[in-house]
């Protein structure tokens, strides 16, 4: 430890695992501008050009360059792999060569088999037999336990995206522990934890935790072996900046090799790694250009993570995302920021290697951040549309921590990174809840009876009070069915697809959250508003089934225009449904949290959702054609906003974080000229807008896209001319070259604000 910890200050972090104490005593706040940054080295440029060519071949090959069919991916399943060993400063690939996809079977053998077949591969018959006949997988366990209501809700898409056929993700390991303490130390700590769990008698929970800690201990041993495969001894702490970056990356690599998770985040590593870089710079063993190269090469590896997934998965979460979410920036306390030069370096990768959706750059914003950094962030957003922002002040106040990490898209950990996890839980469709209230529990698309014991509304015109009574009944059924499904999923995931190395890099006793979600808040709000403030007639077929809704009264208030009447309806619907979710019993006593988030499944939801009460007549703001995409996340419906960008921001900002602690995602686009004629003016105005939205507007999350509608249309229609063009879609960024036809059509419908 003496050599590795030379020059480091503080003592508490030396007495036990405490990364926050280490950072507090050793980081160097940077309050300057971006003038110190370096461009790419020749090695970086050459390596990235190799990757770009491989990515072109991947797209030409139908989306998958290569895939394993007979080697099950584990932490140590593959020999060392390189892009170009002589050029790489940070090494390690999922398989033996770049962009080749590993074979993950523990989430479900059928999932793996289907994914391979969809790209022209066949799974090894012996593997298929073993994981079908002799070794149960997560997916099989889930469907063994599902009840009829869960199956029906899933099929009808009133609940969509359940992690029952893929790895759940959203578990953010604290990779920093590897670099600071070395894996030997972490294994000793886990052994001590295991011993402390000894008791005179054991409950089922006690036995399960003891078994899990033993599994974690062995996985950490495999992590040491992974280091040896690449020639590193990560049993000991890192002694240089290059080792610190490499040690952290090897932890991330172990995670993506072990598990095909829906979201596999990097956590908060930027400021931590800066401590090692600053020490090497001071000692004269590292230059600024070499420091940037280390970060470039680590980010390069995160960009080329590839998991093998099914067409159904791609329909829900399109664009091949891994959500390697990198959380950085924010404030240490009310006076000092966590901005370091390394915070700048991670953003600089978007210039050195061009735009990219991974890592999912997530910046914790506070009005108190240094001006130089805020201006640089605004510049990067204007140039790349690759950053998302979260409200750091809300996170610090609510969780009492300056070390909150974001999982997946917008969802915060409950406190310090490494102390809590989220059980990912997809989302329920609020618009379909509304249609079921009218149909009496029949699905509007399939005409299937989904909810028994619910009578339809038979009146010619919808009455607000009657509608709300029916909505209440449907919400009861959906919330109960939804959480039952999640309890089954996560029980079976812990049993059959346990993420051992990830949990090995977390505290043994964790705060657990059960993440739920709501889709379609904008459309649902407008629809209820139409009933309350206008006059909505139900159109029925010969059998009396509702097939359309016609607005015959005045224009009703719509969400996204800073209209109190509409915003209060959104608040009411969220509180009503979230309250019902929170009343449900949960697996391992996890805390129910909820997001307003769709990722790209807003398209799938829309295809399953018929006409709504806001009507299909374009003369009314809030109209929507049946079976077309919902707006993403917390976004107003595409036809609703008509009072400018600030009004839309204010409406979304009214959503109460207490209700949606899993995040409220707002994907916002603005024309460059709306920000100003000159670049300097655009930067200044975007910075002020972010300050206002987060500091005074109550906003939680913001995807920032800066482009014109014409520019977006050009990029979408000719993606081959823009090979690295990226757009924020709903909590993550999408490489336009990978967009499907349905996605392109959806993106072209999105609102690009031309003025404030």
mmCIF file of N, CA and C in Angstrom, residues 292-383:
data_model
loop_
_atom_site.group_PDB
_atom_site.id
_atom_site.type_symbol
_atom_site.label_atom_id
_atom_site.label_comp_id
_atom_site.label_asym_id
_atom_site.label_seq_id
_atom_site.Cartn_x
_atom_site.Cartn_y
_atom_site.Cartn_z
ATOM 1 N N UNK A 292 -4.635 12.486 -21.589
ATOM 2 C CA UNK A 292 -5.800 12.450 -22.471
ATOM 3 C C UNK A 292 -5.868 11.130 -23.225
ATOM 4 N N UNK A 293 -4.723 10.622 -23.623
ATOM 5 C CA UNK A 293 -4.683 9.354 -24.348
ATOM 6 C C UNK A 293 -5.222 8.213 -23.491
ATOM 7 N N UNK A 294 -4.896 8.195 -22.212
ATOM 8 C CA UNK A 294 -5.421 7.159 -21.313
ATOM 9 C C UNK A 294 -6.949 7.184 -21.298
ATOM 10 N N UNK A 295 -7.507 8.380 -21.172
ATOM 11 C CA UNK A 295 -8.967 8.500 -21.126
ATOM 12 C C UNK A 295 -9.568 8.150 -22.484
ATOM 13 N N UNK A 296 -8.951 8.614 -23.558
ATOM 14 C CA UNK A 296 -9.434 8.270 -24.903
ATOM 15 C C UNK A 296 -9.507 6.763 -25.102
ATOM 16 N N UNK A 297 -8.457 6.056 -24.674
ATOM 17 C CA UNK A 297 -8.403 4.613 -24.928
ATOM 18 C C UNK A 297 -9.380 3.851 -24.040
ATOM 19 N N UNK A 298 -9.621 4.344 -22.844
ATOM 20 C CA UNK A 298 -10.635 3.706 -22.007
ATOM 21 C C UNK A 298 -12.030 3.921 -22.599
ATOM 22 N N UNK A 299 -12.319 5.152 -23.003
ATOM 23 C CA UNK A 299 -13.617 5.457 -23.598
ATOM 24 C C UNK A 299 -13.809 4.674 -24.893
ATOM 25 N N UNK A 300 -12.745 4.520 -25.653
ATOM 26 C CA UNK A 300 -12.809 3.742 -26.892
ATOM 27 C C UNK A 300 -13.309 2.328 -26.605
ATOM 28 N N UNK A 301 -12.827 1.733 -25.524
ATOM 29 C CA UNK A 301 -13.247 0.375 -25.187
ATOM 30 C C UNK A 301 -14.717 0.329 -24.779
ATOM 31 N N UNK A 302 -15.157 1.349 -24.049
ATOM 32 C CA UNK A 302 -16.572 1.384 -23.660
ATOM 33 C C UNK A 302 -17.470 1.551 -24.883
ATOM 34 N N UNK A 303 -16.966 2.231 -25.903
ATOM 35 C CA UNK A 303 -17.743 2.442 -27.127
ATOM 36 C C UNK A 303 -17.971 1.163 -27.918
ATOM 37 N N UNK A 304 -17.103 0.170 -27.756
ATOM 38 C CA UNK A 304 -17.206 -1.022 -28.614
ATOM 39 C C UNK A 304 -17.719 -2.246 -27.857
ATOM 40 N N UNK A 305 -18.295 -2.036 -26.673
ATOM 41 C CA UNK A 305 -18.965 -3.153 -25.993
ATOM 42 C C UNK A 305 -20.143 -3.593 -26.857
ATOM 43 N N UNK A 306 -20.276 -4.877 -27.046
ATOM 44 C CA UNK A 306 -21.356 -5.424 -27.856
ATOM 45 C C UNK A 306 -21.982 -6.620 -27.132
ATOM 46 N N UNK A 307 -23.318 -6.589 -26.992
ATOM 47 C CA UNK A 307 -24.034 -7.724 -26.435
ATOM 48 C C UNK A 307 -24.940 -8.317 -27.505
ATOM 49 N N UNK A 308 -25.172 -9.618 -27.410
ATOM 50 C CA UNK A 308 -26.004 -10.320 -28.389
ATOM 51 C C UNK A 308 -27.448 -10.292 -27.906
ATOM 52 N N UNK A 309 -28.320 -9.672 -28.699
ATOM 53 C CA UNK A 309 -29.695 -9.476 -28.258
ATOM 54 C C UNK A 309 -30.699 -9.802 -29.356
ATOM 55 N N UNK A 310 -31.935 -10.040 -28.935
ATOM 56 C CA UNK A 310 -32.969 -10.491 -29.855
ATOM 57 C C UNK A 310 -33.611 -9.325 -30.592
ATOM 58 N N UNK A 311 -34.309 -9.614 -31.708
ATOM 59 C CA UNK A 311 -35.056 -8.556 -32.409
ATOM 60 C C UNK A 311 -36.098 -7.892 -31.520
ATOM 61 N N UNK A 312 -36.740 -8.650 -30.622
ATOM 62 C CA UNK A 312 -37.725 -8.065 -29.699
ATOM 63 C C UNK A 312 -37.066 -7.044 -28.786
ATOM 64 N N UNK A 313 -35.876 -7.357 -28.325
ATOM 65 C CA UNK A 313 -35.137 -6.420 -27.483
ATOM 66 C C UNK A 313 -34.811 -5.153 -28.271
ATOM 67 N N UNK A 314 -34.364 -5.337 -29.502
ATOM 68 C CA UNK A 314 -34.007 -4.193 -30.331
ATOM 69 C C UNK A 314 -35.202 -3.293 -30.610
ATOM 70 N N UNK A 315 -36.399 -3.903 -30.666
ATOM 71 C CA UNK A 315 -37.598 -3.088 -30.888
ATOM 72 C C UNK A 315 -37.873 -2.188 -29.690
ATOM 73 N N UNK A 316 -37.563 -2.687 -28.494
ATOM 74 C CA UNK A 316 -37.787 -1.915 -27.270
ATOM 75 C C UNK A 316 -36.689 -0.896 -27.021
ATOM 76 N N UNK A 317 -35.446 -1.327 -27.236
ATOM 77 C CA UNK A 317 -34.285 -0.497 -26.904
ATOM 78 C C UNK A 317 -33.375 -0.434 -28.134
ATOM 79 N N UNK A 318 -33.786 0.327 -29.102
ATOM 80 C CA UNK A 318 -33.147 0.266 -30.407
ATOM 81 C C UNK A 318 -31.803 0.977 -30.430
ATOM 82 N N UNK A 319 -30.969 0.562 -31.407
ATOM 83 C CA UNK A 319 -29.686 1.210 -31.621
ATOM 84 C C UNK A 319 -28.527 0.521 -30.958
ATOM 85 N N UNK A 320 -28.753 -0.680 -30.417
ATOM 86 C CA UNK A 320 -27.664 -1.464 -29.830
ATOM 87 C C UNK A 320 -27.027 -0.782 -28.620
ATOM 88 N N UNK A 321 -27.825 -0.175 -27.723
ATOM 89 C CA UNK A 321 -27.215 0.529 -26.586
ATOM 90 C C UNK A 321 -26.746 -0.432 -25.497
ATOM 91 N N UNK A 322 -25.738 -0.023 -24.753
ATOM 92 C CA UNK A 322 -25.344 -0.745 -23.536
ATOM 93 C C UNK A 322 -25.511 0.130 -22.306
ATOM 94 N N UNK A 323 -25.757 1.426 -22.518
ATOM 95 C CA UNK A 323 -25.916 2.362 -21.406
ATOM 96 C C UNK A 323 -24.734 2.273 -20.440
ATOM 97 N N UNK A 324 -23.534 2.379 -21.000
ATOM 98 C CA UNK A 324 -22.340 2.456 -20.154
ATOM 99 C C UNK A 324 -22.302 3.873 -19.568
ATOM 100 N N UNK A 325 -23.261 4.131 -18.692
ATOM 101 C CA UNK A 325 -23.497 5.496 -18.222
ATOM 102 C C UNK A 325 -22.352 5.974 -17.334
ATOM 103 N N UNK A 326 -21.789 7.115 -17.719
ATOM 104 C CA UNK A 326 -20.710 7.750 -16.976
ATOM 105 C C UNK A 326 -21.289 8.978 -16.297
ATOM 106 N N UNK A 327 -21.240 8.989 -14.966
ATOM 107 C CA UNK A 327 -21.764 10.107 -14.183
ATOM 108 C C UNK A 327 -20.604 10.960 -13.703
ATOM 109 N N UNK A 328 -20.672 12.254 -13.952
ATOM 110 C CA UNK A 328 -19.576 13.093 -13.494
ATOM 111 C C UNK A 328 -20.047 14.516 -13.224
ATOM 112 N N UNK A 329 -19.146 15.320 -12.663
ATOM 113 C CA UNK A 329 -19.405 16.720 -12.291
ATOM 114 C C UNK A 329 -20.221 16.790 -11.005
ATOM 115 N N UNK A 330 -20.972 17.863 -10.815
ATOM 116 C CA UNK A 330 -21.689 18.082 -9.569
ATOM 117 C C UNK A 330 -20.837 18.809 -8.536
ATOM 118 N N UNK A 331 -21.409 18.985 -7.354
ATOM 119 C CA UNK A 331 -20.770 19.736 -6.282
ATOM 120 C C UNK A 331 -20.333 18.807 -5.152
ATOM 121 N N UNK A 332 -19.178 19.097 -4.554
ATOM 122 C CA UNK A 332 -18.748 18.390 -3.346
ATOM 123 C C UNK A 332 -19.583 18.854 -2.159
ATOM 124 N N UNK A 333 -19.744 20.159 -2.052
ATOM 125 C CA UNK A 333 -20.576 20.771 -1.029
ATOM 126 C C UNK A 333 -21.103 22.078 -1.607
ATOM 127 N N UNK A 334 -21.638 22.953 -0.788
ATOM 128 C CA UNK A 334 -22.243 24.177 -1.307
ATOM 129 C C UNK A 334 -21.229 25.156 -1.888
ATOM 130 N N UNK A 335 -19.960 24.970 -1.593
ATOM 131 C CA UNK A 335 -18.946 25.925 -2.043
ATOM 132 C C UNK A 335 -17.960 25.356 -3.050
ATOM 133 N N UNK A 336 -17.750 24.049 -3.024
ATOM 134 C CA UNK A 336 -16.711 23.449 -3.868
ATOM 135 C C UNK A 336 -17.329 22.450 -4.851
ATOM 136 N N UNK A 337 -16.923 22.579 -6.111
ATOM 137 C CA UNK A 337 -17.411 21.651 -7.125
ATOM 138 C C UNK A 337 -16.520 20.417 -7.179
ATOM 139 N N UNK A 338 -17.017 19.398 -7.852
ATOM 140 C CA UNK A 338 -16.223 18.197 -8.114
ATOM 141 C C UNK A 338 -15.622 18.233 -9.519
ATOM 142 N N UNK A 339 -15.485 19.423 -10.077
ATOM 143 C CA UNK A 339 -14.903 19.547 -11.407
ATOM 144 C C UNK A 339 -13.381 19.432 -11.312
ATOM 145 N N UNK A 340 -12.828 18.553 -12.130
ATOM 146 C CA UNK A 340 -11.386 18.384 -12.243
ATOM 147 C C UNK A 340 -11.032 18.488 -13.729
ATOM 148 N N UNK A 341 -9.756 18.493 -14.002
ATOM 149 C CA UNK A 341 -9.353 18.492 -15.415
ATOM 150 C C UNK A 341 -9.831 17.218 -16.106
ATOM 151 N N UNK A 342 -9.935 16.142 -15.358
ATOM 152 C CA UNK A 342 -10.371 14.879 -15.953
ATOM 153 C C UNK A 342 -11.839 14.926 -16.374
ATOM 154 N N UNK A 343 -12.639 15.758 -15.694
ATOM 155 C CA UNK A 343 -14.023 15.934 -16.105
ATOM 156 C C UNK A 343 -14.062 16.491 -17.523
ATOM 157 N N UNK A 344 -13.165 17.424 -17.803
ATOM 158 C CA UNK A 344 -13.030 17.961 -19.160
ATOM 159 C C UNK A 344 -12.543 16.887 -20.133
ATOM 160 N N UNK A 345 -11.587 16.069 -19.671
ATOM 161 C CA UNK A 345 -10.976 15.099 -20.595
ATOM 162 C C UNK A 345 -12.003 14.111 -21.136
ATOM 163 N N UNK A 346 -12.935 13.671 -20.293
ATOM 164 C CA UNK A 346 -13.946 12.733 -20.774
ATOM 165 C C UNK A 346 -14.818 13.372 -21.851
ATOM 166 N N UNK A 347 -15.167 14.634 -21.691
ATOM 167 C CA UNK A 347 -15.934 15.321 -22.739
ATOM 168 C C UNK A 347 -15.097 15.525 -23.997
ATOM 169 N N UNK A 348 -13.798 15.730 -23.827
ATOM 170 C CA UNK A 348 -12.905 15.939 -24.964
ATOM 171 C C UNK A 348 -12.861 14.722 -25.889
ATOM 172 N N UNK A 349 -13.176 13.542 -25.366
ATOM 173 C CA UNK A 349 -13.187 12.341 -26.213
ATOM 174 C C UNK A 349 -14.174 12.488 -27.370
ATOM 175 N N UNK A 350 -15.218 13.303 -27.186
ATOM 176 C CA UNK A 350 -16.202 13.512 -28.245
ATOM 177 C C UNK A 350 -15.626 14.311 -29.408
ATOM 178 N N UNK A 351 -14.536 15.003 -29.164
ATOM 179 C CA UNK A 351 -13.821 15.699 -30.238
ATOM 180 C C UNK A 351 -12.673 14.843 -30.770
ATOM 181 N N UNK A 352 -11.950 14.184 -29.869
ATOM 182 C CA UNK A 352 -10.773 13.420 -30.297
ATOM 183 C C UNK A 352 -11.118 12.198 -31.136
ATOM 184 N N UNK A 353 -12.278 11.583 -30.843
ATOM 185 C CA UNK A 353 -12.673 10.396 -31.609
ATOM 186 C C UNK A 353 -14.024 10.580 -32.296
ATOM 187 N N UNK A 354 -14.543 11.778 -32.242
ATOM 188 C CA UNK A 354 -15.832 12.020 -32.865
ATOM 189 C C UNK A 354 -16.978 11.614 -31.956
ATOM 190 N N UNK A 355 -18.159 11.907 -32.411
ATOM 191 C CA UNK A 355 -19.362 11.686 -31.627
ATOM 192 C C UNK A 355 -19.654 10.200 -31.428
ATOM 193 N N UNK A 356 -20.327 9.873 -30.328
ATOM 194 C CA UNK A 356 -20.695 8.486 -30.049
ATOM 195 C C UNK A 356 -21.721 8.454 -28.924
ATOM 196 N N UNK A 357 -22.579 7.438 -28.921
ATOM 197 C CA UNK A 357 -23.578 7.327 -27.855
ATOM 198 C C UNK A 357 -23.039 6.740 -26.554
ATOM 199 N N UNK A 358 -21.912 6.050 -26.612
ATOM 200 C CA UNK A 358 -21.328 5.451 -25.415
ATOM 201 C C UNK A 358 -19.949 6.038 -25.168
ATOM 202 N N UNK A 359 -19.542 6.198 -23.908
ATOM 203 C CA UNK A 359 -20.378 6.068 -22.713
ATOM 204 C C UNK A 359 -21.528 7.074 -22.736
ATOM 205 N N UNK A 360 -22.577 6.759 -22.011
ATOM 206 C CA UNK A 360 -23.736 7.636 -21.919
ATOM 207 C C UNK A 360 -23.373 8.794 -20.990
ATOM 208 N N UNK A 361 -22.902 9.883 -21.583
ATOM 209 C CA UNK A 361 -22.356 11.012 -20.833
ATOM 210 C C UNK A 361 -23.452 11.708 -20.023
ATOM 211 N N UNK A 362 -23.358 11.621 -18.700
ATOM 212 C CA UNK A 362 -24.393 12.140 -17.808
ATOM 213 C C UNK A 362 -23.773 13.116 -16.824
ATOM 214 N N UNK A 363 -24.133 14.370 -16.965
ATOM 215 C CA UNK A 363 -23.486 15.439 -16.210
ATOM 216 C C UNK A 363 -24.405 15.950 -15.117
ATOM 217 N N UNK A 364 -23.904 15.954 -13.886
ATOM 218 C CA UNK A 364 -24.661 16.470 -12.752
ATOM 219 C C UNK A 364 -24.521 17.988 -12.729
ATOM 220 N N UNK A 365 -25.628 18.670 -12.984
ATOM 221 C CA UNK A 365 -25.586 20.128 -13.175
ATOM 222 C C UNK A 365 -26.000 20.860 -11.907
ATOM 223 N N UNK A 366 -25.269 21.915 -11.623
ATOM 224 C CA UNK A 366 -25.627 22.844 -10.549
ATOM 225 C C UNK A 366 -25.305 24.249 -11.022
ATOM 226 N N UNK A 367 -26.130 25.189 -10.613
ATOM 227 C CA UNK A 367 -25.869 26.583 -10.951
ATOM 228 C C UNK A 367 -24.517 27.043 -10.413
ATOM 229 N N UNK A 368 -24.015 26.345 -9.366
ATOM 230 C CA UNK A 368 -22.772 26.744 -8.708
ATOM 231 C C UNK A 368 -21.527 26.165 -9.368
ATOM 232 N N UNK A 369 -21.664 25.375 -10.409
ATOM 233 C CA UNK A 369 -20.490 24.836 -11.090
ATOM 234 C C UNK A 369 -19.648 25.970 -11.675
ATOM 235 N N UNK A 370 -18.336 25.768 -11.798
ATOM 236 C CA UNK A 370 -17.480 26.813 -12.378
ATOM 237 C C UNK A 370 -17.927 27.203 -13.780
ATOM 238 N N UNK A 371 -17.873 28.495 -14.074
ATOM 239 C CA UNK A 371 -18.347 28.999 -15.356
ATOM 240 C C UNK A 371 -17.605 28.367 -16.530
ATOM 241 N N UNK A 372 -16.285 28.194 -16.388
ATOM 242 C CA UNK A 372 -15.520 27.612 -17.479
ATOM 243 C C UNK A 372 -16.021 26.234 -17.866
ATOM 244 N N UNK A 373 -16.397 25.448 -16.874
ATOM 245 C CA UNK A 373 -16.898 24.107 -17.160
ATOM 246 C C UNK A 373 -18.299 24.169 -17.751
ATOM 247 N N UNK A 374 -19.148 25.002 -17.203
ATOM 248 C CA UNK A 374 -20.507 25.105 -17.729
ATOM 249 C C UNK A 374 -20.495 25.545 -19.193
ATOM 250 N N UNK A 375 -19.637 26.509 -19.501
ATOM 251 C CA UNK A 375 -19.553 26.965 -20.893
ATOM 252 C C UNK A 375 -19.047 25.859 -21.814
ATOM 253 N N UNK A 376 -18.092 25.064 -21.337
ATOM 254 C CA UNK A 376 -17.571 23.972 -22.158
ATOM 255 C C UNK A 376 -18.658 22.922 -22.396
ATOM 256 N N UNK A 377 -19.447 22.624 -21.357
ATOM 257 C CA UNK A 377 -20.545 21.662 -21.514
ATOM 258 C C UNK A 377 -21.545 22.157 -22.553
ATOM 259 N N UNK A 378 -21.899 23.441 -22.481
ATOM 260 C CA UNK A 378 -22.843 23.999 -23.451
ATOM 261 C C UNK A 378 -22.278 23.893 -24.863
ATOM 262 N N UNK A 379 -20.992 24.182 -25.005
ATOM 263 C CA UNK A 379 -20.340 24.070 -26.307
ATOM 264 C C UNK A 379 -20.408 22.640 -26.837
ATOM 265 N N UNK A 380 -20.128 21.660 -25.968
ATOM 266 C CA UNK A 380 -20.158 20.258 -26.388
ATOM 267 C C UNK A 380 -21.575 19.847 -26.779
ATOM 268 N N UNK A 381 -22.571 20.290 -26.024
ATOM 269 C CA UNK A 381 -23.954 19.977 -26.375
ATOM 270 C C UNK A 381 -24.325 20.555 -27.734
ATOM 271 N N UNK A 382 -23.934 21.790 -27.977
ATOM 272 C CA UNK A 382 -24.240 22.434 -29.259
ATOM 273 C C UNK A 382 -23.548 21.708 -30.411
ATOM 274 N N UNK A 383 -22.322 21.282 -30.173
ATOM 275 C CA UNK A 383 -21.535 20.634 -31.234
ATOM 276 C C UNK A 383 -21.918 19.176 -31.465
#
